[in-house]
Amino acid sequence: GFSHIGKKTEVSDYRVEKELFIGKNTRSSTIVAKVMQTNSIGRVFSMPLPLRDVTLVDDDAAITVGNLQYGLLNITPTGARTKALPDADDVISAMELTERYMSFEFSVINLATSGASNNLTITMGATTSAKGSLKIGFGTSALFRVIVNNALVTQLRLYRIS
């Protein structure tokens, strides 16, 4: 059996004291929570869980990595808007993605209450590909999952989940 249950055990960035803790010095100041995941060989790692909301400006300016770190992106477009995602290398660094298949989710909420043209279309940054519709109509929202798509941790794939 495992003889360290109930005793302080420090291994790398994780600590076990009847519960699992991630060392505070390994946490980003902008990412408020992380979830634990295991890879194909059972190694445990943490992934960001963005939980805060931010209001995007009603224009065609790009979405920043800071916006993605919040996780809940609100916009009230007054016309057709297009916003580009950051390049994959910027996202990978900011979201602390270090292994293939690591991921995070973010939502875009279109708060416009009417107007068929009051929509938002997301476009991809460099080395990011997408599956699913990237258009968010008025009065709707979209949930996206971003996954590291290669072993070198240089490419992302964006999936529209809902």
CSV table of C-alpha atoms in Angstrom, one decimal:
chain,number,residue,atom,x,y,z
A,1,GLY,CA,0.0,0.0,0.0
A,2,PHE,CA,0.8,3.7,0.0
A,3,SER,CA,2.4,4.4,3.3
A,4,HIS,CA,2.4,8.2,3.1
A,5,ILE,CA,-1.4,8.8,3.5
A,6,GLY,CA,-1.9,11.3,6.3
A,7,LYS,CA,1.7,12.4,6.2
A,8,LYS,CA,3.2,15.4,4.4
A,9,THR,CA,4.7,14.3,1.1
A,10,GLU,CA,6.3,16.8,-1.3
A,11,VAL,CA,6.8,15.7,-4.9
A,12,SER,CA,7.7,18.3,-7.5
A,13,ASP,CA,5.0,21.0,-7.7
A,14,TYR,CA,2.4,18.9,-5.8
A,15,ARG,CA,1.9,18.2,-2.1
A,16,VAL,CA,-0.2,15.5,-0.5
A,17,GLU,CA,-1.6,16.0,3.0
A,18,LYS,CA,-4.8,13.9,2.8
A,19,GLU,CA,-5.6,16.2,-0.1
A,20,LEU,CA,-3.6,17.2,-3.2
A,21,PHE,CA,-2.2,20.7,-3.3
A,22,ILE,CA,-0.5,22.6,-6.2
A,23,GLY,CA,2.3,24.8,-4.9
A,24,LYS,CA,1.3,28.4,-4.8
A,25,ASN,CA,4.5,29.5,-6.6
A,26,THR,CA,3.4,27.4,-9.7
A,27,ARG,CA,0.0,29.2,-10.0
A,28,SER,CA,-0.6,32.1,-12.4
A,29,SER,CA,-1.9,35.3,-10.9
A,30,THR,CA,-4.5,35.5,-13.6
A,31,ILE,CA,-5.8,31.9,-13.6
A,32,VAL,CA,-8.0,31.5,-10.6
A,33,ALA,CA,-8.4,27.7,-10.6
A,34,LYS,CA,-6.9,24.6,-12.1
A,35,VAL,CA,-8.1,21.1,-12.6
A,36,MET,CA,-6.1,17.9,-12.3
A,37,GLN,CA,-5.7,15.6,-15.3
A,38,THR,CA,-3.6,12.5,-16.1
A,39,ASN,CA,-1.8,11.8,-19.3
A,40,SER,CA,-1.7,8.4,-21.1
A,41,ILE,CA,0.9,7.0,-18.7
A,42,GLY,CA,-0.8,8.2,-15.6
A,43,ARG,CA,1.3,11.3,-14.9
A,44,VAL,CA,-0.8,14.0,-13.1
A,45,PHE,CA,-0.7,17.5,-14.3
A,46,SER,CA,-2.8,20.6,-13.9
A,47,MET,CA,-4.8,22.5,-16.5
A,48,PRO,CA,-6.3,26.0,-16.2
A,49,LEU,CA,-9.9,26.5,-15.4
A,50,PRO,CA,-10.9,30.1,-16.3
A,51,LEU,CA,-13.8,31.2,-14.2
A,52,ARG,CA,-14.1,35.0,-14.4
A,53,ASP,CA,-16.0,37.2,-16.8
A,54,VAL,CA,-14.7,40.1,-18.9
A,55,THR,CA,-16.6,42.4,-21.3
A,56,LEU,CA,-15.1,42.7,-24.8
A,57,VAL,CA,-15.2,46.0,-26.5
A,58,ASP,CA,-17.7,46.4,-29.3
A,59,ASP,CA,-15.2,46.5,-32.2
A,60,ASP,CA,-13.1,44.2,-34.3
A,61,ALA,CA,-10.0,44.2,-32.0
A,62,ALA,CA,-8.5,40.8,-31.3
A,63,ILE,CA,-9.2,38.8,-28.2
A,64,THR,CA,-6.2,38.8,-25.9
A,65,VAL,CA,-4.7,36.0,-23.9
A,66,GLY,CA,-5.7,38.0,-20.9
A,67,ASN,CA,-9.3,37.8,-22.1
A,68,LEU,CA,-9.0,34.0,-22.5
A,69,GLN,CA,-7.6,33.7,-19.0
A,70,TYR,CA,-10.9,35.1,-17.7
A,71,GLY,CA,-12.9,32.4,-19.5
A,72,LEU,CA,-16.3,34.1,-19.8
A,73,LEU,CA,-16.2,36.7,-22.6
A,74,ASN,CA,-19.2,39.0,-22.9
A,75,ILE,CA,-19.9,41.3,-25.8
A,76,THR,CA,-22.9,43.4,-26.9
A,77,PRO,CA,-22.2,43.9,-30.6
A,78,THR,CA,-24.0,46.7,-32.4
A,79,GLY,CA,-23.2,45.2,-35.8
A,80,ALA,CA,-21.3,42.3,-37.3
A,81,ARG,CA,-18.0,41.9,-35.4
A,82,THR,CA,-15.0,39.7,-36.1
A,83,LYS,CA,-12.4,39.0,-33.4
A,84,ALA,CA,-9.2,37.1,-33.9
A,85,LEU,CA,-7.8,34.7,-31.3
A,86,PRO,CA,-4.1,35.1,-30.2
A,87,ASP,CA,-1.5,33.0,-31.9
A,88,ALA,CA,-1.0,29.5,-30.5
A,89,ASP,CA,2.4,30.1,-28.9
A,90,ASP,CA,1.0,33.1,-26.9
A,91,VAL,CA,-2.0,31.1,-25.7
A,92,ILE,CA,0.2,28.0,-24.8
A,93,SER,CA,2.5,30.2,-22.7
A,94,ALA,CA,-0.2,32.2,-21.0
A,95,MET,CA,-2.4,29.2,-20.2
A,96,GLU,CA,0.6,27.2,-19.0
A,97,LEU,CA,-0.1,24.3,-21.4
A,98,THR,CA,2.9,22.0,-21.4
A,99,GLU,CA,1.7,18.7,-22.8
A,100,ARG,CA,-0.2,17.3,-25.8
A,101,TYR,CA,-3.9,17.1,-25.2
A,102,MET,CA,-3.9,19.7,-22.4
A,103,SER,CA,-6.9,21.9,-22.8
A,104,PHE,CA,-9.0,24.7,-21.4
A,105,GLU,CA,-12.5,26.1,-22.2
A,106,PHE,CA,-13.9,29.5,-22.7
A,107,SER,CA,-17.3,30.9,-23.4
A,108,VAL,CA,-18.5,33.8,-25.5
A,109,ILE,CA,-21.8,35.3,-24.6
A,110,ASN,CA,-23.5,37.6,-27.2
A,111,LEU,CA,-25.7,40.0,-25.1
A,112,ALA,CA,-27.3,41.7,-28.1
A,113,THR,CA,-31.1,41.3,-27.8
A,114,SER,CA,-32.0,41.8,-31.4
A,115,GLY,CA,-30.6,42.5,-34.9
A,116,ALA,CA,-29.7,39.7,-37.2
A,117,SER,CA,-26.4,41.4,-38.0
A,118,ASN,CA,-25.4,41.8,-34.3
A,119,ASN,CA,-23.2,38.7,-34.3
A,120,LEU,CA,-19.6,37.9,-33.5
A,121,THR,CA,-17.3,35.7,-35.6
A,122,ILE,CA,-14.2,34.3,-34.1
A,123,THR,CA,-11.1,33.8,-36.3
A,124,MET,CA,-8.0,31.8,-35.7
A,125,GLY,CA,-4.5,33.0,-34.7
A,126,ALA,CA,-1.4,31.4,-36.1
A,127,THR,CA,-1.0,27.6,-35.8
A,128,THR,CA,-4.6,27.2,-34.5
A,129,SER,CA,-7.3,25.3,-36.4
A,130,ALA,CA,-11.0,25.1,-35.7
A,131,LYS,CA,-13.9,22.6,-35.9
A,132,GLY,CA,-17.5,23.8,-35.7
A,133,SER,CA,-19.2,27.1,-36.2
A,134,LEU,CA,-17.3,30.2,-35.1
A,135,LYS,CA,-20.3,32.6,-35.4
A,136,ILE,CA,-22.2,33.6,-32.3
A,137,GLY,CA,-25.6,35.1,-33.1
A,138,PHE,CA,-27.4,37.7,-31.0
A,139,GLY,CA,-28.9,36.4,-27.7
A,140,THR,CA,-26.8,33.2,-27.8
A,141,SER,CA,-23.6,31.9,-26.4
A,142,ALA,CA,-20.8,29.4,-27.4
A,143,LEU,CA,-18.6,27.1,-25.4
A,144,PHE,CA,-15.2,26.4,-26.9
A,145,ARG,CA,-12.5,23.9,-26.0
A,146,VAL,CA,-8.9,24.6,-26.9
A,147,ILE,CA,-6.7,21.5,-27.1
A,148,VAL,CA,-2.9,21.2,-27.6
A,149,ASN,CA,-2.9,19.4,-30.9
A,150,ASN,CA,0.7,18.1,-31.3
A,151,ALA,CA,3.5,16.5,-29.3
A,152,LEU,CA,5.8,19.5,-29.7
A,153,VAL,CA,3.1,21.7,-28.0
A,154,THR,CA,3.1,24.3,-30.8
A,155,GLN,CA,-0.3,23.9,-32.3
A,156,LEU,CA,-3.9,24.3,-31.0
A,157,ARG,CA,-7.2,23.0,-32.1
A,158,LEU,CA,-10.4,24.9,-31.2
A,159,TYR,CA,-13.6,23.0,-30.9
A,160,ARG,CA,-17.1,24.5,-30.6
A,161,ILE,CA,-18.8,22.4,-28.0
A,162,SER,CA,-22.1,24.1,-27.8
